[in-house]
PDB file of C-alpha atoms and ligand atoms in Angstrom:
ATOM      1  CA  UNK A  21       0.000   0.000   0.000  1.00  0.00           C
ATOM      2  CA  UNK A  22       1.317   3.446  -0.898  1.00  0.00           C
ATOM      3  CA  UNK A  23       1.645   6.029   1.829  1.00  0.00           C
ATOM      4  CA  UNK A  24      -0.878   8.315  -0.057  1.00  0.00           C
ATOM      5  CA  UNK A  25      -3.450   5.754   0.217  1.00  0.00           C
ATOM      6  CA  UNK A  26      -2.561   4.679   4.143  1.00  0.00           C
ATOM      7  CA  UNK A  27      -3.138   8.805   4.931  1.00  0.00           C
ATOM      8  CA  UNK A  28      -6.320   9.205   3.013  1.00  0.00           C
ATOM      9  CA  UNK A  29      -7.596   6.339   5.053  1.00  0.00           C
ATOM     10  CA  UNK A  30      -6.323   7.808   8.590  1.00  0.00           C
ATOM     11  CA  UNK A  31      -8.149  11.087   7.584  1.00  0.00           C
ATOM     12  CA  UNK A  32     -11.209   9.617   6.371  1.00  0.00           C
ATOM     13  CA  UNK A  33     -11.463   7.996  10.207  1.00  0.00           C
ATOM     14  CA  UNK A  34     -10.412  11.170  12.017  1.00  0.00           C
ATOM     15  CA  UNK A  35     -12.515  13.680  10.163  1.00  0.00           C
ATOM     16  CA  UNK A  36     -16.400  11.758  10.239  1.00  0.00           C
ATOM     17  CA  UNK A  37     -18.485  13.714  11.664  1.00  0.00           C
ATOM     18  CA  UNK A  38     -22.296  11.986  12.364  1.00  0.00           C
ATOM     19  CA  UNK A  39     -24.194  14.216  10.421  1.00  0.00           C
ATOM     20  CA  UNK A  40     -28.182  14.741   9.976  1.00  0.00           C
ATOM     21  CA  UNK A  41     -28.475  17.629   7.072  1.00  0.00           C
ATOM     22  CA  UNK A  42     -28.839  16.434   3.441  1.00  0.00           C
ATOM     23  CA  UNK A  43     -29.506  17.266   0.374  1.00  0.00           C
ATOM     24  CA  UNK A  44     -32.264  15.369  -1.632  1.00  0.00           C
ATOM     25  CA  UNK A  45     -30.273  14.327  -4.205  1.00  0.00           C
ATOM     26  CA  UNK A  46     -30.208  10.143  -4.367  1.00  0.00           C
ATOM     27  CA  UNK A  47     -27.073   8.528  -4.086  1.00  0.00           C
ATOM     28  CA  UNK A  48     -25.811   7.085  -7.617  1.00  0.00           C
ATOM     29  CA  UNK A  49     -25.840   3.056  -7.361  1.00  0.00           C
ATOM     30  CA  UNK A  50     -22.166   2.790  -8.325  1.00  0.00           C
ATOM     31  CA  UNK A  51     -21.383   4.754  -5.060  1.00  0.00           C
ATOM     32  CA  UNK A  52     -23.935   3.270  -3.139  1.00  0.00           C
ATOM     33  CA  UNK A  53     -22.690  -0.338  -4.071  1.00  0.00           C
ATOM     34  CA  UNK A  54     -19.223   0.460  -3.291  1.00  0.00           C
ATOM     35  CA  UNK A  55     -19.933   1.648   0.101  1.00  0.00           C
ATOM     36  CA  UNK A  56     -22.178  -1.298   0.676  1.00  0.00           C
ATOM     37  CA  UNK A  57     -19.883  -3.842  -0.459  1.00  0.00           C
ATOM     38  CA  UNK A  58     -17.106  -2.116   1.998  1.00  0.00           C
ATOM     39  CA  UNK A  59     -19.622  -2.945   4.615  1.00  0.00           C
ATOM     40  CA  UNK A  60     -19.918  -6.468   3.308  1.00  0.00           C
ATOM     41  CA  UNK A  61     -16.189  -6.852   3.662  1.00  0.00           C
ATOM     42  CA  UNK A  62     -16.185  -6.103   7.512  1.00  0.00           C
ATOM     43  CA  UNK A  63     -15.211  -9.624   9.757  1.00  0.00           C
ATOM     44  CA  UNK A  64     -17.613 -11.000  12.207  1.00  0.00           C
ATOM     45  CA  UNK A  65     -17.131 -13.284  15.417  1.00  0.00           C
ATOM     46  CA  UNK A  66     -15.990 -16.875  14.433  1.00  0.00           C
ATOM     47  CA  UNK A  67     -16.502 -15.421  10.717  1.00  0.00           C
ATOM     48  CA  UNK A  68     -20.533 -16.023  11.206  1.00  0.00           C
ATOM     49  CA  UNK A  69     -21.347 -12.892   9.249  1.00  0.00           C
ATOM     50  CA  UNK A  70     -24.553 -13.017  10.806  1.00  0.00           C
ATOM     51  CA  UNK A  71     -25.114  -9.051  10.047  1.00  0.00           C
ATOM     52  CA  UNK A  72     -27.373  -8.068   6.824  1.00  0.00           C
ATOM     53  CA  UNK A  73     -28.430  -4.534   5.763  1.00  0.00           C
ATOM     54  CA  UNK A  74     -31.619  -3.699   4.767  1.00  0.00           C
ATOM     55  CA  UNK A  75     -31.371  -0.635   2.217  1.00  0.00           C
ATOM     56  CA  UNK A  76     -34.290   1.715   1.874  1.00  0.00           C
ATOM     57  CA  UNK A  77     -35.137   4.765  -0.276  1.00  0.00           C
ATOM     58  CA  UNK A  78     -39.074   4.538  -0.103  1.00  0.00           C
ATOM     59  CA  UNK A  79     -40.364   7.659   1.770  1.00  0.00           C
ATOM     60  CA  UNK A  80     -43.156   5.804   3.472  1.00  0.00           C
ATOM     61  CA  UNK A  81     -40.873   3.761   4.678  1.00  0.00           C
ATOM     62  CA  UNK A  82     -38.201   5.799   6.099  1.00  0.00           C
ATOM     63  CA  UNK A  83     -41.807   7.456   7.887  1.00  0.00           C
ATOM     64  CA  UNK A  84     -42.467   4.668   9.405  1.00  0.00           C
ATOM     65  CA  UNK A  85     -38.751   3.694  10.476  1.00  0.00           C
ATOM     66  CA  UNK A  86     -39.053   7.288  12.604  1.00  0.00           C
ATOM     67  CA  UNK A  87     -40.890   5.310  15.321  1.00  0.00           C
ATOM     68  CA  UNK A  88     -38.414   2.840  15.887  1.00  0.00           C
ATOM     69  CA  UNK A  89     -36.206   5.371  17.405  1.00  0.00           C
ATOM     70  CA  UNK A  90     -36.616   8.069  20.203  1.00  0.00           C
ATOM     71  CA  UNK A  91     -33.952  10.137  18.441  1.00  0.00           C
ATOM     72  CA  UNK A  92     -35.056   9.118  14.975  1.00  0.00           C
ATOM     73  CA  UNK A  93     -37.765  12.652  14.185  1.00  0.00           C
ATOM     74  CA  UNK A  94     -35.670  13.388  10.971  1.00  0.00           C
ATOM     75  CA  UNK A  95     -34.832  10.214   9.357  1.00  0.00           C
ATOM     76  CA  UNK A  96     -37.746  10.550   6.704  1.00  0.00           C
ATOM     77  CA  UNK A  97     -34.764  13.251   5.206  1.00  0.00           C
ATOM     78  CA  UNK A  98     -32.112  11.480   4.258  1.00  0.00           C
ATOM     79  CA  UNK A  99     -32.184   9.887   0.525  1.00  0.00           C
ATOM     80  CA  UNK A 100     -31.320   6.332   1.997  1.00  0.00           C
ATOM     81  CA  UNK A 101     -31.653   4.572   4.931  1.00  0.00           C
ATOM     82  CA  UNK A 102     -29.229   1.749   5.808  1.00  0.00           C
ATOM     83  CA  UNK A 103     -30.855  -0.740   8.541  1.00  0.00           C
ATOM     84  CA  UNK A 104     -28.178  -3.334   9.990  1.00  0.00           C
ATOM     85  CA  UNK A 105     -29.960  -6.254  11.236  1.00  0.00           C
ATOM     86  CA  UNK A 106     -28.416  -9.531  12.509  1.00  0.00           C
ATOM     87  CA  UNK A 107     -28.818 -13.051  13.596  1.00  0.00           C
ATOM     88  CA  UNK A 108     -30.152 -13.098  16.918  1.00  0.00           C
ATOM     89  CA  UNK A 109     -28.405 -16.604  17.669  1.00  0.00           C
ATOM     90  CA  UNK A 110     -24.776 -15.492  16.731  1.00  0.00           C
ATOM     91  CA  UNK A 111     -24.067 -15.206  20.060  1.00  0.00           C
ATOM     92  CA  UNK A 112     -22.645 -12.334  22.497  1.00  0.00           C
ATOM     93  CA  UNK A 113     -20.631 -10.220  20.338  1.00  0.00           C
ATOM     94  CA  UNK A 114     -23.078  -9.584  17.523  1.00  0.00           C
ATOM     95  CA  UNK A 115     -23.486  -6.162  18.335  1.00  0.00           C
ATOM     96  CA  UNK A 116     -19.253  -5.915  17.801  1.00  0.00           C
ATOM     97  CA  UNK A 117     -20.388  -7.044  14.782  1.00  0.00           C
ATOM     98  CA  UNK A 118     -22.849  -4.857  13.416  1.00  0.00           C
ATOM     99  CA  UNK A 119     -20.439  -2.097  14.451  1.00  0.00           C
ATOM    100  CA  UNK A 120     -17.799  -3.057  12.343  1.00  0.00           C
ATOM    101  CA  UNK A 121     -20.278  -3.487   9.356  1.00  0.00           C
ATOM    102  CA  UNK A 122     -21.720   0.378  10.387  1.00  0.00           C
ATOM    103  CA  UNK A 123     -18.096   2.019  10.777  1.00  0.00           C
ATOM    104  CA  UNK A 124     -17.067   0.441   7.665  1.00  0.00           C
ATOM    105  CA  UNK A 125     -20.279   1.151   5.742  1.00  0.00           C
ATOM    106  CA  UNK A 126     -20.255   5.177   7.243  1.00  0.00           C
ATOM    107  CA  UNK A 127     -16.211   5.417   6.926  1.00  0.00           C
ATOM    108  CA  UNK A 128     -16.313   4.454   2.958  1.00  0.00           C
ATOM    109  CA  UNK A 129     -19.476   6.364   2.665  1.00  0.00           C
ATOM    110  CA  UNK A 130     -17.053   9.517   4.211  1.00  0.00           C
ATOM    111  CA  UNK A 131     -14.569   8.857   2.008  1.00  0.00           C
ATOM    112  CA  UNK A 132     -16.911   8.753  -1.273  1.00  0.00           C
ATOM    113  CA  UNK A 133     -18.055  11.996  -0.049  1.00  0.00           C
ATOM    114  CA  UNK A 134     -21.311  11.356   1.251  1.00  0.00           C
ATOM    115  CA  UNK A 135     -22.560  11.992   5.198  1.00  0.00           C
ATOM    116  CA  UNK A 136     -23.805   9.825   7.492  1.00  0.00           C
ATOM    117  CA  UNK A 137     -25.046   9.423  11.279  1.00  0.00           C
ATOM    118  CA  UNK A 138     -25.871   5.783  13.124  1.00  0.00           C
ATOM    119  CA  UNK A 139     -29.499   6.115  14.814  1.00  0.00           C
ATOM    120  CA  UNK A 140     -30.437   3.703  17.636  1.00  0.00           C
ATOM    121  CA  UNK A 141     -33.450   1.329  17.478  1.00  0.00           C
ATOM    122  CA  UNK A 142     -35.056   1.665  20.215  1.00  0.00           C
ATOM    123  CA  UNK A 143     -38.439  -0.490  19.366  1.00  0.00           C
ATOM    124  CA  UNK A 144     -37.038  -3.234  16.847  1.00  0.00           C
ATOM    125  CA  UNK A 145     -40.631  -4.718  16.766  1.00  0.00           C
ATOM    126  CA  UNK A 146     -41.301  -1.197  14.655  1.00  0.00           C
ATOM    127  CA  UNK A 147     -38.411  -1.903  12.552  1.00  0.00           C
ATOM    128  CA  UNK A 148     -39.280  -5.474  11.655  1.00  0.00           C
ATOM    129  CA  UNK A 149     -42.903  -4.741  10.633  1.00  0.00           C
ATOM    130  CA  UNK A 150     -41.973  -1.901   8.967  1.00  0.00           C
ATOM    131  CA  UNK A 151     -38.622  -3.829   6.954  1.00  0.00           C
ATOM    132  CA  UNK A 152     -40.779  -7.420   7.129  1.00  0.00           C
ATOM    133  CA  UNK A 153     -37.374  -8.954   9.298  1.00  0.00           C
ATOM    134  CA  UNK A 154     -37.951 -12.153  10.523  1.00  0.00           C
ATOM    135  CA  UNK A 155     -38.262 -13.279  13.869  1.00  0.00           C
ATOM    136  CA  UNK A 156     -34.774 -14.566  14.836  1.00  0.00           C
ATOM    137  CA  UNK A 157     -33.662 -11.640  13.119  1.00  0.00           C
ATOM    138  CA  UNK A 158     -32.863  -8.568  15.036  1.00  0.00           C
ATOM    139  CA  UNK A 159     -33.059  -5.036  13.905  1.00  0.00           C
ATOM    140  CA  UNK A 160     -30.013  -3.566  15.317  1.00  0.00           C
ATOM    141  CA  UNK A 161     -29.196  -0.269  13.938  1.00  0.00           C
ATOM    142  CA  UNK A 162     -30.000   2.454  11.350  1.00  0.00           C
ATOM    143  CA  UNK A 163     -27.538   4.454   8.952  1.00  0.00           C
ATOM    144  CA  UNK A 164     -28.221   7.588   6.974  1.00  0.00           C
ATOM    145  CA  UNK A 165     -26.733   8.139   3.935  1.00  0.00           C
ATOM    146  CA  UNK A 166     -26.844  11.076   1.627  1.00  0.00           C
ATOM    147  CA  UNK A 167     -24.758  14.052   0.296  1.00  0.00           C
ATOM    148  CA  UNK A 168     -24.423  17.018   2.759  1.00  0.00           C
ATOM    149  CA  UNK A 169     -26.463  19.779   2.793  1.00  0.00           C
ATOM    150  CA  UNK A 170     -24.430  23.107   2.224  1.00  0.00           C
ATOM    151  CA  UNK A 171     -24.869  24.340   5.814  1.00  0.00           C
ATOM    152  CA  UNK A 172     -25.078  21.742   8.397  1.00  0.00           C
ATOM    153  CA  UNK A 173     -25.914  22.248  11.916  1.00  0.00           C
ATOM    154  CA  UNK A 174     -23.708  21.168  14.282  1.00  0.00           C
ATOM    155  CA  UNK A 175     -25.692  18.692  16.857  1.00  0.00           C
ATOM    156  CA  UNK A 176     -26.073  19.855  20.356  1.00  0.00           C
ATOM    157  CA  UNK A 177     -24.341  17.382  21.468  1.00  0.00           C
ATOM    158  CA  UNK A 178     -21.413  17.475  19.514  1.00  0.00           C
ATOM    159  CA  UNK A 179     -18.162  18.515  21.164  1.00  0.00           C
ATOM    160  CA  UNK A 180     -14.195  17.583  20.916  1.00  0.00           C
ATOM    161  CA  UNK A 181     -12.844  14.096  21.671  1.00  0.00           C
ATOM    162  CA  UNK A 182     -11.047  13.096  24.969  1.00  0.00           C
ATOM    163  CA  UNK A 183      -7.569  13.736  24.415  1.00  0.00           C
ATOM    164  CA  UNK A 184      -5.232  10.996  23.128  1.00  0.00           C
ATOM    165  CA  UNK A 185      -3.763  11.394  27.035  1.00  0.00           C
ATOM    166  CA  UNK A 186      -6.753  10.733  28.693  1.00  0.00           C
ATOM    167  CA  UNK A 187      -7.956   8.090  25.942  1.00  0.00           C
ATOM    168  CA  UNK A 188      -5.292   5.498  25.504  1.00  0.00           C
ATOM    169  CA  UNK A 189      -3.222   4.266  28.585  1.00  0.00           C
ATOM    170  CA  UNK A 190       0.380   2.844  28.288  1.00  0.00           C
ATOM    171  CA  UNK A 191       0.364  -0.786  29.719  1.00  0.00           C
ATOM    172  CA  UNK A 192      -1.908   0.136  33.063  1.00  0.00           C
ATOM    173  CA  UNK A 193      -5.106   1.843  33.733  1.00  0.00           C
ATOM    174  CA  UNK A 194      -4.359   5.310  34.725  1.00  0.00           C
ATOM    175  CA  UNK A 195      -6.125   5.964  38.346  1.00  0.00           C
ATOM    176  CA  UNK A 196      -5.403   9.854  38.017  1.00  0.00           C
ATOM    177  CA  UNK A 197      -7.693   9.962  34.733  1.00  0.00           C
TER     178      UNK A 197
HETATM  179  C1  FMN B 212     -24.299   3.827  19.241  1.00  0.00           C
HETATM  180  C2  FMN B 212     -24.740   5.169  18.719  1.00  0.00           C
HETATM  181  C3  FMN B 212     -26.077   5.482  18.702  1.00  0.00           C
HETATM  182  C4  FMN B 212     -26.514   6.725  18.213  1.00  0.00           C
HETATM  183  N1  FMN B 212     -27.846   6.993  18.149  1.00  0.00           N
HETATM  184  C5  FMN B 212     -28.266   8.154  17.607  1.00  0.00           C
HETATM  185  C6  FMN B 212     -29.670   8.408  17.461  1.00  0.00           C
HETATM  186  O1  FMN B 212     -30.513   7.604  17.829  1.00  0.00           O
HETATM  187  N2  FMN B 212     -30.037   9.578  16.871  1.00  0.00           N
HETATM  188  C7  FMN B 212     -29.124  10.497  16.438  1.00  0.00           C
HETATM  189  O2  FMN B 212     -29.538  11.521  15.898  1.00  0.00           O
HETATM  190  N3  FMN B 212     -27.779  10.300  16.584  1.00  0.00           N
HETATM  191  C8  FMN B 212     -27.340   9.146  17.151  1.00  0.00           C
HETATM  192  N4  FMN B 212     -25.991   8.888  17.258  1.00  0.00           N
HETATM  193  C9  FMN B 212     -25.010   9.886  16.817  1.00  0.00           C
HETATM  194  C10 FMN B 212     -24.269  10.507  18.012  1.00  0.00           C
HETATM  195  O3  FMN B 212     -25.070  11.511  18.571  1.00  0.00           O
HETATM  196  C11 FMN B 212     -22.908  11.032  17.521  1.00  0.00           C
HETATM  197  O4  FMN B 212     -22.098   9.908  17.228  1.00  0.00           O
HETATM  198  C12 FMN B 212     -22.172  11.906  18.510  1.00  0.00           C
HETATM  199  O5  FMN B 212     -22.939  13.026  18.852  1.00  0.00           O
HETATM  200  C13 FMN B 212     -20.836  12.368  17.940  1.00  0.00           C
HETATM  201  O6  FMN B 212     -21.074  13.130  16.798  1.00  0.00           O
HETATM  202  P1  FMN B 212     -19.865  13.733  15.924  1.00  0.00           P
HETATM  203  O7  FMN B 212     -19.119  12.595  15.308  1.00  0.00           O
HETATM  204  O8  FMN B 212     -20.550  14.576  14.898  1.00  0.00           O
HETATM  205  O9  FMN B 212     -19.016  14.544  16.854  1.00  0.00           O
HETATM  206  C14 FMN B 212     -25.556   7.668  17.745  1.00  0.00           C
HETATM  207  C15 FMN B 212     -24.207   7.325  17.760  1.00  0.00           C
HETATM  208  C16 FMN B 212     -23.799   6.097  18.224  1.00  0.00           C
HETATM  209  C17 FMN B 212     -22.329   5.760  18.193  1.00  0.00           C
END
């Protein structure tokens, strides 16, 4: 790997922002394919790969995806809608899972130029009916997708990192943080 390529990819991780403004524009399937298939390629527990994505652009259905979150009012917006879903019998780190699949699928979408944010599910039952999932099948998060709108408003929550100091500790726990 070149060192060009290794520093786009460090950037691409450090400068995602979760974002919530879009335009309308749709996202072209060649882009949207290759930021799928980057989610494809994340590893799972055991190699189980017991995550799938559900992807949605129908507007009634990103409506009725809104009440499967209590922070979910403005995912009707965004042109596309990823929902991660996995097998409810792949055991205890299937949500490690279906974060790798997420921070692949949001850190290629980054780097193609598009924004995203994850959004919890809060009532999966709302999620299933809405996607038809299968029982045994567990809604476990939603993606946005879409290009940024021109002004974006910064979230209320959002705020600097912890410092690399107070983040990572060499070989012990630091009491003093
Ligand atoms: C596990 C997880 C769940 C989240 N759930 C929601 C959500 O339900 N609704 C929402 O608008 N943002 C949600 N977010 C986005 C966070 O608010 C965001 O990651 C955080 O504010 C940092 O934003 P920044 O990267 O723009 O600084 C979630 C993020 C994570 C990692």
């Amino acid at each position: 790997m070149s060192h060009t390529s290794a520093m786009d990819a460090l950037q691409a991780l450090r400068n995602k922002r979760d974002t919530r403004n879009y335009l309308p524009d749709p996202i072209d399937d060649a882009v949207l394919s290759r930021v799928l298939d980057a989610a494809r390629m994340a590893g799972s527990a055991k190699n189980k790969q017991p995550v799938r994505l559900v992807v949605v652009t129908d507007h009634d259905t990103k409506v009725a995806l809104k009440a499967s979150g209590d922070f979910a009012s403005w995912i009707d917006q965004p042109p596309v809608l990823a929902v991660a879903a996995v097998n409810a019998d792949a055991g205890p780190r299937r949500l490690f899972d279906v974060g790798r699949h997420c921070q692949n699928l949001m850190v290629a979408a980054h780097a193609a130029g598009l924004a995203s944010c994850p959004v919890t599910i809060h009532h999966p039952e709302v999620a299933a009916q809405a996607l038809g999932i299968p029982d045994g099948v567990e809604p476990a998060m939603i993606i946005s997708l879409g290009w940024p709108a021109e002004t974006n408003q910064p979230s209320p929550i959002s705020g600097p990192r912890v410092g690399l100091e107070d983040y990572a500790f060499r070989e012990v726990w630091d009491q003093d943080q």
